[in-house]
Amino acid sequence: MNRAQRQQLIEIDDRLSEEDLADRALVYSLRQAEWYRAQMGRTRTRYVLSEAGALFFAGAATVLAALSAPAWITATVAALVAFLAGLRRIVSWHDDWLAAAEARAQASAAISQYRLLPVGERTVERQRELVAAIDSLVLDETRGWRRRRREKVQAEIPA
């Protein structure tokens, strides 16, 4: 377990009561939802930085050319624009961000429905249903990620 995972467990632990901690299905589900929340933040940050960087460097290349900057500086900035454009074709941070946001919302909804049950009704069967719903969500998201990657690769192959 790495430092980030320990920190996530500490944060989850702080939000749970003693009763909640005894409910392993709830703890498992919260951990999965937390992973999607963190993934959503990472992919959003990467997406925004890559898009903003591409816009910034594209504008900078134009300004540098207009100012008659040394050719190597203008070429370097233009190369960064080309790199970021190529990176956008390889990775799909925007799609990954949206998928993680949707998965987190679905996980949170399943957890909320479970938490609305009186503690006495959180039977083993209900716990299994919660875990099954979360596992199904993870499997669907993994399949969606694989499908998006396959489609991206196929789009790159000339017909």
mmCIF file with all atom_site columns, C-alpha atoms in Angstrom, residues 14-120:
data_model
loop_
_atom_site.group_PDB
_atom_site.id
_atom_site.type_symbol
_atom_site.label_atom_id
_atom_site.label_alt_id
_atom_site.label_comp_id
_atom_site.label_asym_id
_atom_site.label_entity_id
_atom_site.label_seq_id
_atom_site.pdbx_PDB_ins_code
_atom_site.Cartn_x
_atom_site.Cartn_y
_atom_site.Cartn_z
_atom_site.occupancy
_atom_site.B_iso_or_equiv
_atom_site.pdbx_formal_charge
_atom_site.auth_seq_id
_atom_site.auth_comp_id
_atom_site.auth_asym_id
_atom_site.auth_atom_id
_atom_site.pdbx_PDB_model_num
ATOM 1   C CA . ASP A 1 14  ? -12.512 9.986  9.351   1.00 0.00 ? 14  ASP A CA 1
ATOM 2   C CA . ARG A 1 15  ? -15.912 10.130 7.641   1.00 0.00 ? 15  ARG A CA 1
ATOM 3   C CA . LEU A 1 16  ? -17.145 6.784  8.981   1.00 0.00 ? 16  LEU A CA 1
ATOM 4   C CA . SER A 1 17  ? -18.704 5.939  12.294  1.00 0.00 ? 17  SER A CA 1
ATOM 5   C CA . GLU A 1 18  ? -17.757 2.817  14.243  1.00 0.00 ? 18  GLU A CA 1
ATOM 6   C CA . GLU A 1 19  ? -20.927 1.215  12.915  1.00 0.00 ? 19  GLU A CA 1
ATOM 7   C CA . ASP A 1 20  ? -19.911 2.034  9.325   1.00 0.00 ? 20  ASP A CA 1
ATOM 8   C CA . LEU A 1 21  ? -16.401 0.652  9.796   1.00 0.00 ? 21  LEU A CA 1
ATOM 9   C CA . ALA A 1 22  ? -17.848 -2.720 10.736  1.00 0.00 ? 22  ALA A CA 1
ATOM 10  C CA . ASP A 1 23  ? -19.658 -2.755 7.382   1.00 0.00 ? 23  ASP A CA 1
ATOM 11  C CA . ARG A 1 24  ? -16.973 -4.005 5.011   1.00 0.00 ? 24  ARG A CA 1
ATOM 12  C CA . ALA A 1 25  ? -19.278 -3.643 1.987   1.00 0.00 ? 25  ALA A CA 1
ATOM 13  C CA . LEU A 1 26  ? -19.708 0.056  2.722   1.00 0.00 ? 26  LEU A CA 1
ATOM 14  C CA . VAL A 1 27  ? -15.992 0.598  3.292   1.00 0.00 ? 27  VAL A CA 1
ATOM 15  C CA . TYR A 1 28  ? -15.161 -1.222 0.055   1.00 0.00 ? 28  TYR A CA 1
ATOM 16  C CA . SER A 1 29  ? -17.730 0.815  -1.877  1.00 0.00 ? 29  SER A CA 1
ATOM 17  C CA . LEU A 1 30  ? -16.515 4.100  -0.429  1.00 0.00 ? 30  LEU A CA 1
ATOM 18  C CA . ARG A 1 31  ? -12.942 3.211  -1.339  1.00 0.00 ? 31  ARG A CA 1
ATOM 19  C CA . GLN A 1 32  ? -13.978 2.547  -4.942  1.00 0.00 ? 32  GLN A CA 1
ATOM 20  C CA . ALA A 1 33  ? -15.942 5.823  -5.111  1.00 0.00 ? 33  ALA A CA 1
ATOM 21  C CA . GLU A 1 34  ? -12.936 7.652  -3.687  1.00 0.00 ? 34  GLU A CA 1
ATOM 22  C CA . TRP A 1 35  ? -10.683 6.125  -6.353  1.00 0.00 ? 35  TRP A CA 1
ATOM 23  C CA . TYR A 1 36  ? -12.998 7.426  -9.074  1.00 0.00 ? 36  TYR A CA 1
ATOM 24  C CA . ARG A 1 37  ? -13.087 10.861 -7.415  1.00 0.00 ? 37  ARG A CA 1
ATOM 25  C CA . ALA A 1 38  ? -9.283  10.994 -7.414  1.00 0.00 ? 38  ALA A CA 1
ATOM 26  C CA . GLN A 1 39  ? -9.100  9.669  -10.986 1.00 0.00 ? 39  GLN A CA 1
ATOM 27  C CA . MET A 1 40  ? -11.617 12.270 -12.076 1.00 0.00 ? 40  MET A CA 1
ATOM 28  C CA . GLY A 1 41  ? -9.446  15.028 -10.623 1.00 0.00 ? 41  GLY A CA 1
ATOM 29  C CA . ARG A 1 42  ? -6.245  13.698 -12.197 1.00 0.00 ? 42  ARG A CA 1
ATOM 30  C CA . THR A 1 43  ? -7.707  13.303 -15.666 1.00 0.00 ? 43  THR A CA 1
ATOM 31  C CA . ARG A 1 44  ? -9.453  16.684 -15.500 1.00 0.00 ? 44  ARG A CA 1
ATOM 32  C CA . THR A 1 45  ? -6.193  18.369 -14.528 1.00 0.00 ? 45  THR A CA 1
ATOM 33  C CA . ARG A 1 46  ? -4.289  16.625 -17.316 1.00 0.00 ? 46  ARG A CA 1
ATOM 34  C CA . TYR A 1 47  ? -6.952  17.530 -19.848 1.00 0.00 ? 47  TYR A CA 1
ATOM 35  C CA . VAL A 1 48  ? -7.126  21.192 -18.853 1.00 0.00 ? 48  VAL A CA 1
ATOM 36  C CA . LEU A 1 49  ? -3.335  21.547 -18.725 1.00 0.00 ? 49  LEU A CA 1
ATOM 37  C CA . SER A 1 50  ? -2.820  19.924 -22.124 1.00 0.00 ? 50  SER A CA 1
ATOM 38  C CA . GLU A 1 51  ? -5.535  22.020 -23.778 1.00 0.00 ? 51  GLU A CA 1
ATOM 39  C CA . ALA A 1 52  ? -4.401  25.249 -22.124 1.00 0.00 ? 52  ALA A CA 1
ATOM 40  C CA . GLY A 1 53  ? -0.788  24.457 -22.965 1.00 0.00 ? 53  GLY A CA 1
ATOM 41  C CA . ALA A 1 54  ? -1.636  23.855 -26.611 1.00 0.00 ? 54  ALA A CA 1
ATOM 42  C CA . LEU A 1 55  ? -3.518  27.149 -26.818 1.00 0.00 ? 55  LEU A CA 1
ATOM 43  C CA . PHE A 1 56  ? -0.804  29.059 -24.990 1.00 0.00 ? 56  PHE A CA 1
ATOM 44  C CA . PHE A 1 57  ? 2.068   27.682 -27.067 1.00 0.00 ? 57  PHE A CA 1
ATOM 45  C CA . ALA A 1 58  ? 0.147   28.121 -30.339 1.00 0.00 ? 58  ALA A CA 1
ATOM 46  C CA . GLY A 1 59  ? -0.383  31.760 -29.482 1.00 0.00 ? 59  GLY A CA 1
ATOM 47  C CA . ALA A 1 60  ? 3.201   32.137 -28.318 1.00 0.00 ? 60  ALA A CA 1
ATOM 48  C CA . ALA A 1 61  ? 4.549   30.690 -31.576 1.00 0.00 ? 61  ALA A CA 1
ATOM 49  C CA . THR A 1 62  ? 2.565   33.261 -33.532 1.00 0.00 ? 62  THR A CA 1
ATOM 50  C CA . VAL A 1 63  ? 3.767   36.118 -31.332 1.00 0.00 ? 63  VAL A CA 1
ATOM 51  C CA . LEU A 1 64  ? 7.379   34.920 -31.479 1.00 0.00 ? 64  LEU A CA 1
ATOM 52  C CA . ALA A 1 65  ? 7.228   34.749 -35.266 1.00 0.00 ? 65  ALA A CA 1
ATOM 53  C CA . ALA A 1 66  ? 5.734   38.251 -35.427 1.00 0.00 ? 66  ALA A CA 1
ATOM 54  C CA . LEU A 1 67  ? 8.478   39.569 -33.145 1.00 0.00 ? 67  LEU A CA 1
ATOM 55  C CA . SER A 1 68  ? 11.160  37.965 -35.322 1.00 0.00 ? 68  SER A CA 1
ATOM 56  C CA . ALA A 1 69  ? 12.444  35.918 -32.397 1.00 0.00 ? 69  ALA A CA 1
ATOM 57  C CA . PRO A 1 70  ? 15.366  33.601 -33.068 1.00 0.00 ? 70  PRO A CA 1
ATOM 58  C CA . ALA A 1 71  ? 14.254  30.719 -35.255 1.00 0.00 ? 71  ALA A CA 1
ATOM 59  C CA . TRP A 1 72  ? 15.229  28.052 -32.718 1.00 0.00 ? 72  TRP A CA 1
ATOM 60  C CA . ILE A 1 73  ? 12.936  29.583 -30.080 1.00 0.00 ? 73  ILE A CA 1
ATOM 61  C CA . THR A 1 74  ? 9.991   29.848 -32.468 1.00 0.00 ? 74  THR A CA 1
ATOM 62  C CA . ALA A 1 75  ? 10.644  26.312 -33.730 1.00 0.00 ? 75  ALA A CA 1
ATOM 63  C CA . THR A 1 76  ? 10.839  24.949 -30.178 1.00 0.00 ? 76  THR A CA 1
ATOM 64  C CA . VAL A 1 77  ? 7.525   26.515 -29.233 1.00 0.00 ? 77  VAL A CA 1
ATOM 65  C CA . ALA A 1 78  ? 5.935   25.259 -32.459 1.00 0.00 ? 78  ALA A CA 1
ATOM 66  C CA . ALA A 1 79  ? 7.316   21.790 -31.705 1.00 0.00 ? 79  ALA A CA 1
ATOM 67  C CA . LEU A 1 80  ? 5.610   21.911 -28.306 1.00 0.00 ? 80  LEU A CA 1
ATOM 68  C CA . VAL A 1 81  ? 2.315   22.682 -30.049 1.00 0.00 ? 81  VAL A CA 1
ATOM 69  C CA . ALA A 1 82  ? 2.834   19.711 -32.368 1.00 0.00 ? 82  ALA A CA 1
ATOM 70  C CA . PHE A 1 83  ? 3.736   17.507 -29.394 1.00 0.00 ? 83  PHE A CA 1
ATOM 71  C CA . LEU A 1 84  ? 0.592   18.480 -27.487 1.00 0.00 ? 84  LEU A CA 1
ATOM 72  C CA . ALA A 1 85  ? -1.549  17.914 -30.595 1.00 0.00 ? 85  ALA A CA 1
ATOM 73  C CA . GLY A 1 86  ? -0.002  14.462 -31.007 1.00 0.00 ? 86  GLY A CA 1
ATOM 74  C CA . LEU A 1 87  ? -0.460  13.703 -27.316 1.00 0.00 ? 87  LEU A CA 1
ATOM 75  C CA . ARG A 1 88  ? -4.157  14.530 -27.643 1.00 0.00 ? 88  ARG A CA 1
ATOM 76  C CA . ARG A 1 89  ? -4.439  11.845 -30.323 1.00 0.00 ? 89  ARG A CA 1
ATOM 77  C CA . ILE A 1 90  ? -2.772  9.247  -28.103 1.00 0.00 ? 90  ILE A CA 1
ATOM 78  C CA . VAL A 1 91  ? -4.497  9.862  -24.784 1.00 0.00 ? 91  VAL A CA 1
ATOM 79  C CA . SER A 1 92  ? -8.115  10.705 -24.112 1.00 0.00 ? 92  SER A CA 1
ATOM 80  C CA . TRP A 1 93  ? -8.061  12.569 -20.843 1.00 0.00 ? 93  TRP A CA 1
ATOM 81  C CA . HIS A 1 94  ? -11.342 14.338 -21.565 1.00 0.00 ? 94  HIS A CA 1
ATOM 82  C CA . ASP A 1 95  ? -13.207 11.078 -22.163 1.00 0.00 ? 95  ASP A CA 1
ATOM 83  C CA . ASP A 1 96  ? -11.483 9.483  -19.161 1.00 0.00 ? 96  ASP A CA 1
ATOM 84  C CA . TRP A 1 97  ? -12.443 12.455 -16.987 1.00 0.00 ? 97  TRP A CA 1
ATOM 85  C CA . LEU A 1 98  ? -16.092 12.203 -18.012 1.00 0.00 ? 98  LEU A CA 1
ATOM 86  C CA . ALA A 1 99  ? -16.142 8.426  -17.548 1.00 0.00 ? 99  ALA A CA 1
ATOM 87  C CA . ALA A 1 100 ? -14.626 8.721  -14.058 1.00 0.00 ? 100 ALA A CA 1
ATOM 88  C CA . ALA A 1 101 ? -17.155 11.414 -13.161 1.00 0.00 ? 101 ALA A CA 1
ATOM 89  C CA . GLU A 1 102 ? -20.020 9.204  -14.298 1.00 0.00 ? 102 GLU A CA 1
ATOM 90  C CA . ALA A 1 103 ? -18.645 6.173  -12.439 1.00 0.00 ? 103 ALA A CA 1
ATOM 91  C CA . ARG A 1 104 ? -18.202 8.229  -9.278  1.00 0.00 ? 104 ARG A CA 1
ATOM 92  C CA . ALA A 1 105 ? -21.768 9.513  -9.531  1.00 0.00 ? 105 ALA A CA 1
ATOM 93  C CA . GLN A 1 106 ? -23.115 5.983  -9.984  1.00 0.00 ? 106 GLN A CA 1
ATOM 94  C CA . ALA A 1 107 ? -21.056 4.674  -7.068  1.00 0.00 ? 107 ALA A CA 1
ATOM 95  C CA . SER A 1 108 ? -22.179 7.545  -4.864  1.00 0.00 ? 108 SER A CA 1
ATOM 96  C CA . ALA A 1 109 ? -25.812 6.886  -5.774  1.00 0.00 ? 109 ALA A CA 1
ATOM 97  C CA . ALA A 1 110 ? -25.520 3.186  -4.885  1.00 0.00 ? 110 ALA A CA 1
ATOM 98  C CA . ILE A 1 111 ? -23.798 4.065  -1.599  1.00 0.00 ? 111 ILE A CA 1
ATOM 99  C CA . SER A 1 112 ? -26.427 6.681  -0.751  1.00 0.00 ? 112 SER A CA 1
ATOM 100 C CA . GLN A 1 113 ? -29.260 4.223  -1.387  1.00 0.00 ? 113 GLN A CA 1
ATOM 101 C CA . TYR A 1 114 ? -27.522 1.716  0.872   1.00 0.00 ? 114 TYR A CA 1
ATOM 102 C CA . ARG A 1 115 ? -26.844 4.280  3.605   1.00 0.00 ? 115 ARG A CA 1
ATOM 103 C CA . LEU A 1 116 ? -30.499 5.322  3.594   1.00 0.00 ? 116 LEU A CA 1
ATOM 104 C CA . LEU A 1 117 ? -31.394 1.851  4.820   1.00 0.00 ? 117 LEU A CA 1
ATOM 105 C CA . PRO A 1 118 ? -31.843 1.557  8.570   1.00 0.00 ? 118 PRO A CA 1
ATOM 106 C CA . VAL A 1 119 ? -28.824 -0.230 10.046  1.00 0.00 ? 119 VAL A CA 1
ATOM 107 C CA . GLY A 1 120 ? -30.999 -3.235 10.869  1.00 0.00 ? 120 GLY A CA 1
#
